[in-house]
PDB file of C-alpha atoms in Angstrom:
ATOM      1  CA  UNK A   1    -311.248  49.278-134.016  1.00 90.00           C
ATOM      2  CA  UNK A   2    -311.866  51.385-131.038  1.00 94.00           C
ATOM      3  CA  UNK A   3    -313.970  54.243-131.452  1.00 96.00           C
ATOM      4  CA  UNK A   4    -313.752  57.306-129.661  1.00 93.00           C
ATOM      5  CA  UNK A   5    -317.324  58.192-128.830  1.00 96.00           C
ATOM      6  CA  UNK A   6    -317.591  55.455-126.875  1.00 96.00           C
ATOM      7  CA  UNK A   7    -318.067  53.659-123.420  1.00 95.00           C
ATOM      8  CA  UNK A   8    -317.082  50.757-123.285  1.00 94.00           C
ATOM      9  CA  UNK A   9    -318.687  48.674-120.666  1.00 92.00           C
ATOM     10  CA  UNK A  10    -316.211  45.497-120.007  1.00 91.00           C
ATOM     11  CA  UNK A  11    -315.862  42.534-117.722  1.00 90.00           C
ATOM     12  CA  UNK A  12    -312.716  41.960-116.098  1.00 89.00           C
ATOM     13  CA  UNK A  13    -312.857  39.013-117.682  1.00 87.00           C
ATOM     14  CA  UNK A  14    -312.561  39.671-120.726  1.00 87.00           C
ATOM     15  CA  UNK A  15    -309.162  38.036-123.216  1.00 88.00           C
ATOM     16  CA  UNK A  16    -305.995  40.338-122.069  1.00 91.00           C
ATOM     17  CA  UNK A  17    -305.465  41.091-125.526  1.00 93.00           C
ATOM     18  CA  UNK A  18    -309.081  42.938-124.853  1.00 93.00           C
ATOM     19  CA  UNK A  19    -307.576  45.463-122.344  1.00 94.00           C
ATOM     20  CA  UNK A  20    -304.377  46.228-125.013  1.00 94.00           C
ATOM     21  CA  UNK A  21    -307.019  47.189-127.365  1.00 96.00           C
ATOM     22  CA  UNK A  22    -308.860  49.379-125.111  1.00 96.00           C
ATOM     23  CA  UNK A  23    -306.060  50.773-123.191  1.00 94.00           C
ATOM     24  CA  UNK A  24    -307.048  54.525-124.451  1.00 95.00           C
ATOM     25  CA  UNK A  25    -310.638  54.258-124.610  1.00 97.00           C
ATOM     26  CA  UNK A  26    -313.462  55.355-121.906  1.00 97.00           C
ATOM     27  CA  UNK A  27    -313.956  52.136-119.935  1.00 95.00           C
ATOM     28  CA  UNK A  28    -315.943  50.817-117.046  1.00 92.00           C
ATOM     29  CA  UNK A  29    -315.144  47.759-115.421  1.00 91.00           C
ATOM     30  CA  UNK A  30    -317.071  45.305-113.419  1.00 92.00           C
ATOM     31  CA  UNK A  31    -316.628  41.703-112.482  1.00 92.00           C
ATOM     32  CA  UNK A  32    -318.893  38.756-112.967  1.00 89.00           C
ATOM     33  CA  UNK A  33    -320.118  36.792-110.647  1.00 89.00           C
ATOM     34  CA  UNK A  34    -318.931  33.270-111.189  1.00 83.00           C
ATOM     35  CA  UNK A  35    -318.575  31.502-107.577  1.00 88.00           C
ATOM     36  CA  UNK A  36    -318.905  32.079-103.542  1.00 92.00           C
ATOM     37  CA  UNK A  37    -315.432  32.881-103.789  1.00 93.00           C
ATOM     38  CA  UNK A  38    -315.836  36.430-106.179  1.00 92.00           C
ATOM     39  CA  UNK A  39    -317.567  38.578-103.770  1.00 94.00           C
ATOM     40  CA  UNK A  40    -314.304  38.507-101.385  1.00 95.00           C
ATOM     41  CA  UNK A  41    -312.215  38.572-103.473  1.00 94.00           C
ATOM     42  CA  UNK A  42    -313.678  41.966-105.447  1.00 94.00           C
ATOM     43  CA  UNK A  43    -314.371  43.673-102.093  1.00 95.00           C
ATOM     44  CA  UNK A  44    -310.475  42.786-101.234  1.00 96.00           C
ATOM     45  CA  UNK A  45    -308.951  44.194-104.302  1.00 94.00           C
ATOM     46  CA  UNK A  46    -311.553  46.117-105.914  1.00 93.00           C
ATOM     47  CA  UNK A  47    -313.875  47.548-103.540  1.00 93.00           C
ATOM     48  CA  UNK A  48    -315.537  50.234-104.846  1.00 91.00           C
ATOM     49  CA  UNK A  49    -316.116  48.229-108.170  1.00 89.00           C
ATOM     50  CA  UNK A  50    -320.073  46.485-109.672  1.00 90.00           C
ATOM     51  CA  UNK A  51    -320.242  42.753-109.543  1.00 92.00           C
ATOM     52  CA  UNK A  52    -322.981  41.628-111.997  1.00 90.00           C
ATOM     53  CA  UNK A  53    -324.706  38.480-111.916  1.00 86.00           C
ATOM     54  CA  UNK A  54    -325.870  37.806-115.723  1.00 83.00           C
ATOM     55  CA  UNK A  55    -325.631  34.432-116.807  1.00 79.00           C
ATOM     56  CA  UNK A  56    -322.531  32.357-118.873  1.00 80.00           C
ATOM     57  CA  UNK A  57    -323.632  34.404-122.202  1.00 84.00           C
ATOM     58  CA  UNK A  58    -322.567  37.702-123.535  1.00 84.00           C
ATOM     59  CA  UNK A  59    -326.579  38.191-124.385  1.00 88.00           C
ATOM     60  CA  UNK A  60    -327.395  37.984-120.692  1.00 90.00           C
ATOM     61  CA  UNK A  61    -324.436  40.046-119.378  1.00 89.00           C
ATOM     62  CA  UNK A  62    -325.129  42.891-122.125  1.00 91.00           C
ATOM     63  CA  UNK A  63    -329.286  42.034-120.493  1.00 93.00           C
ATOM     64  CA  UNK A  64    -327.526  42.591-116.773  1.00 91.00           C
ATOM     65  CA  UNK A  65    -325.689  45.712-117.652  1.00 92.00           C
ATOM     66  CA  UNK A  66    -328.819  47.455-119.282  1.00 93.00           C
ATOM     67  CA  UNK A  67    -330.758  46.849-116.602  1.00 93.00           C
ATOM     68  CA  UNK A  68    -328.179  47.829-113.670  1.00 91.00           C
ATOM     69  CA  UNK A  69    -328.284  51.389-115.688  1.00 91.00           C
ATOM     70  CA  UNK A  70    -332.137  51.358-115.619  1.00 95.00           C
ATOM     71  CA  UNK A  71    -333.126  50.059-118.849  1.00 96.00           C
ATOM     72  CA  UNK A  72    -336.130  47.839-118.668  1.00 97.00           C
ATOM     73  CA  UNK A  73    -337.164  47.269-122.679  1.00 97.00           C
ATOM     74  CA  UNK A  74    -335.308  44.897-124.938  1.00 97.00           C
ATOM     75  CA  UNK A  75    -335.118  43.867-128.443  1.00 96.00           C
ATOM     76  CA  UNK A  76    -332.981  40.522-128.385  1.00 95.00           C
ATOM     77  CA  UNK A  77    -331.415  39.248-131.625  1.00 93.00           C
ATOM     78  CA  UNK A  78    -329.199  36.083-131.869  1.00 86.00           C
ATOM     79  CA  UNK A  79    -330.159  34.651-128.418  1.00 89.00           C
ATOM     80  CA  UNK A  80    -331.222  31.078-130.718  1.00 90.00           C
ATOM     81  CA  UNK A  81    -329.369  28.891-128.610  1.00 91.00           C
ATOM     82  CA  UNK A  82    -329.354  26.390-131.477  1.00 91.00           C
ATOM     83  CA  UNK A  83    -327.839  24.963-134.331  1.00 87.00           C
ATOM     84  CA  UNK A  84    -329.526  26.401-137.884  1.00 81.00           C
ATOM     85  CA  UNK A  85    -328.480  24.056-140.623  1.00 77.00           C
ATOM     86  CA  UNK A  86    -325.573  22.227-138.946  1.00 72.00           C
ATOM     87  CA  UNK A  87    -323.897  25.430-137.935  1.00 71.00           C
ATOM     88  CA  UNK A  88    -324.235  27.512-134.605  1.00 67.00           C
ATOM     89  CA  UNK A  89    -326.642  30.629-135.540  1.00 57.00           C
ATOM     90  CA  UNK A  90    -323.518  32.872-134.153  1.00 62.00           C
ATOM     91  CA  UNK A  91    -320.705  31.118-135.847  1.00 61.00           C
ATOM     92  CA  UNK A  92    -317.770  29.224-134.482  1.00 64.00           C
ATOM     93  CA  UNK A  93    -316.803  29.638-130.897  1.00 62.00           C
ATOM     94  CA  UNK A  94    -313.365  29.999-129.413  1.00 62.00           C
ATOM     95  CA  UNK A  95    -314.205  27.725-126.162  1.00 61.00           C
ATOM     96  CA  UNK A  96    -313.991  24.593-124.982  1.00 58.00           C
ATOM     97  CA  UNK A  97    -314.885  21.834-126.958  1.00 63.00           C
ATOM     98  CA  UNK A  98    -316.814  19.895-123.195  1.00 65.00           C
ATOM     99  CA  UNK A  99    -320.503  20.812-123.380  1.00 65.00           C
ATOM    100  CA  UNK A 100    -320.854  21.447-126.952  1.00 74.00           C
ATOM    101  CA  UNK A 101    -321.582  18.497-128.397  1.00 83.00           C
ATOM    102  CA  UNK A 102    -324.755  18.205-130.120  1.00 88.00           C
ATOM    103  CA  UNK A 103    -327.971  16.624-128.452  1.00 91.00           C
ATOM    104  CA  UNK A 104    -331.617  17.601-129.385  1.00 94.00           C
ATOM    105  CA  UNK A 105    -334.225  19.610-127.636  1.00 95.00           C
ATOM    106  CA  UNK A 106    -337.703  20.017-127.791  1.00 96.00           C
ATOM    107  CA  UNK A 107    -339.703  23.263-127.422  1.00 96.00           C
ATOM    108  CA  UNK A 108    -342.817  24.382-128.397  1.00 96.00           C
ATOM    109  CA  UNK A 109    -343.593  21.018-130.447  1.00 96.00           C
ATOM    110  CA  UNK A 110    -340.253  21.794-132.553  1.00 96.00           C
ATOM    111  CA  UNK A 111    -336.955  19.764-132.187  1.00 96.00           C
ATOM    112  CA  UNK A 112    -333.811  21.481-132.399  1.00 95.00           C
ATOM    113  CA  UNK A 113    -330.159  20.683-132.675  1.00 93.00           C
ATOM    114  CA  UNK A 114    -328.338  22.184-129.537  1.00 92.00           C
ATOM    115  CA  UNK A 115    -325.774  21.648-126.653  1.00 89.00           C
ATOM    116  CA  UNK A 116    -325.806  21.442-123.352  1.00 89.00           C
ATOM    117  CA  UNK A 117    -323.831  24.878-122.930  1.00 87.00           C
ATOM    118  CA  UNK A 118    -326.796  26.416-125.094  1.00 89.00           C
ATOM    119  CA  UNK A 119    -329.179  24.795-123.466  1.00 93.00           C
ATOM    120  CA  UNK A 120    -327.923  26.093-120.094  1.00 92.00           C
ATOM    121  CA  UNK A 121    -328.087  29.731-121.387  1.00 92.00           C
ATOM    122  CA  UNK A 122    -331.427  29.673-122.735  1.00 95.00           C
ATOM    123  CA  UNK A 123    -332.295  28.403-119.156  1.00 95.00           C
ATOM    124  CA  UNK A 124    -330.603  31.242-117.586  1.00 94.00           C
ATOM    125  CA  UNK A 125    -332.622  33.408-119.970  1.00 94.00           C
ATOM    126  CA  UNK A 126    -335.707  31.884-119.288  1.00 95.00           C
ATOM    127  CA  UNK A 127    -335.199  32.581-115.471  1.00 93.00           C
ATOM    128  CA  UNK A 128    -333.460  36.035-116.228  1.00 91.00           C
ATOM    129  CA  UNK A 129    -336.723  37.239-118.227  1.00 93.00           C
ATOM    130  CA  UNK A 130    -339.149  35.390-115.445  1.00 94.00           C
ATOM    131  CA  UNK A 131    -337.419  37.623-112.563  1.00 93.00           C
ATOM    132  CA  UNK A 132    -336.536  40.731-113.573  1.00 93.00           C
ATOM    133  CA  UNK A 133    -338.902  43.723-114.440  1.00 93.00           C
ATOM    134  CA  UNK A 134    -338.301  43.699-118.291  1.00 96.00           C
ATOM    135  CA  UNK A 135    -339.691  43.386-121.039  1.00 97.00           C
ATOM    136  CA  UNK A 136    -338.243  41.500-123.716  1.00 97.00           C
ATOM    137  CA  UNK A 137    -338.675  41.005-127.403  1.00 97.00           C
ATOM    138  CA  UNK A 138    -336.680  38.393-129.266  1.00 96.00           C
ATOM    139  CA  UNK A 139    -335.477  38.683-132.867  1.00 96.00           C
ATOM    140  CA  UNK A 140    -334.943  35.006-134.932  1.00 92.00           C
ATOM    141  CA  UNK A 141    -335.996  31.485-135.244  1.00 90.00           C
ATOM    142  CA  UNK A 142    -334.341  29.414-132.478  1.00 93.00           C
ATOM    143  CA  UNK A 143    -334.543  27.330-129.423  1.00 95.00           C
ATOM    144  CA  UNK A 144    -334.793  30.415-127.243  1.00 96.00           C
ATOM    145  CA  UNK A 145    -337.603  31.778-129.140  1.00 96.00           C
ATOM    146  CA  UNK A 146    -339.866  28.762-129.070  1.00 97.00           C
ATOM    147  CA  UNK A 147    -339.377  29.130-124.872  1.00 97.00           C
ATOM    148  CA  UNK A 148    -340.615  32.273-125.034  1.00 96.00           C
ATOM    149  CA  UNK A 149    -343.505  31.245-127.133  1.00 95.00           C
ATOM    150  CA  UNK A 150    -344.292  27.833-125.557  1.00 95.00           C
ATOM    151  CA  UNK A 151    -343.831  29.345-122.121  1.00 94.00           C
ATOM    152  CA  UNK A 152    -346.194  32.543-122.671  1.00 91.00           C
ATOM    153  CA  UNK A 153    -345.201  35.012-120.358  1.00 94.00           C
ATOM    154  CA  UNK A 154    -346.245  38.487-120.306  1.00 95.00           C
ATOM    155  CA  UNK A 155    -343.566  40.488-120.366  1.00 96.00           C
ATOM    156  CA  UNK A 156    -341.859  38.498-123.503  1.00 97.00           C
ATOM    157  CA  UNK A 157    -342.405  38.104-127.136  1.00 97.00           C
ATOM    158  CA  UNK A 158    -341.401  36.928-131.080  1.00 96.00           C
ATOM    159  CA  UNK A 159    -340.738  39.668-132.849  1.00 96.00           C
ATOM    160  CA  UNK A 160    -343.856  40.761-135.268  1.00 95.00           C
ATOM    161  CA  UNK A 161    -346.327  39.407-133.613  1.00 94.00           C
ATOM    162  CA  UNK A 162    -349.565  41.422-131.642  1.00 94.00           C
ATOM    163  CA  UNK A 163    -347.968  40.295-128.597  1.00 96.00           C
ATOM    164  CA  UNK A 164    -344.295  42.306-129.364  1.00 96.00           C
ATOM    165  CA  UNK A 165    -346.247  45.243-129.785  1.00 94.00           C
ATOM    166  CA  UNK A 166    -347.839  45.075-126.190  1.00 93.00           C
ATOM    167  CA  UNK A 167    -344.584  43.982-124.635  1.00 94.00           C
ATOM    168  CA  UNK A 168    -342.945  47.243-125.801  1.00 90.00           C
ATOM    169  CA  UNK A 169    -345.572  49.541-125.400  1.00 88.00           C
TER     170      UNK A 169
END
């Protein structure tokens, strides 16, 4: 359900029934990058527009968006990128079935069950959080998380730990 007080910050993207929903709500549009061919065809038909380059996950683009309008602190929950007792930590998923199948990965001396879709997005988080002036603290018990932690970066942290406190301050 809509709610008034909002913005609503949307890729083009996004499932037509999406823009039905929305059609009398405060909303700002931008296009994702996806290929050589987007550029063009956004300053064509949509010149004065924001193309974004975030990543393949909702995470990154909502990570892209904050930081196009200055934000540079993060709290990131449900950016696991693994499978938690058989089941995806964020539920089902309406996609393609190609790239989903389960393989396992190892980080930080733990093995997880992932994909190679999830796999690919905790990559592009990796390099999102190695590039970008933010600072990042992630929420959960995942794939994702034991990056962060085997990889040791300044700017990023677990949640409740010495090191979160730092990263935020």
């Amino acid at each position: 359900n809509p709610q008034p007080e909002c913005v609503y910050v949307m890729a083009t993207c996004c499932h037509p029934d999406t823009w039905e929903i929305l059609k009398d709500q405060a909303v700002v549009i931008y296009h994702l990058l996806f290929n050589k061919s987007t550029v063009p065809w956004v300053k064509k038909n949509d010149p004065q527009s924001l193309v974004l380059v975030s990543g393949s996950a909702a995470g990154l683009s909502a990570i892209a968006i904050g930081h196009t309008l200055g934000f540079r602190k993060f709290e990131c929950f449900g950016f696991d990128c693994s499978k938690q007792d058989g089941a995806r930590h964020a539920g089902a998923h309406p996609g393609l079935a190609a790239g989903h199948e389960d393989l396992e990965w190892e980080a930080n001396g733990k093995k997880y069950i992932t994909s190679k879709i999830m796999v690919n997005s905790a990559a592009e988080f990796m390099h999102w959080i190695k590039k970008h002036d933010i600072k990042v603290v992630m929420h959960g018990d995942g794939l994702t998380q034991a990056m962060v932690e085997e990889t040791d970066l300044p700017n990023a942290a677990i949640a409740g730990t010495e090191k979160a406190k730092l990263v935020l301050s």
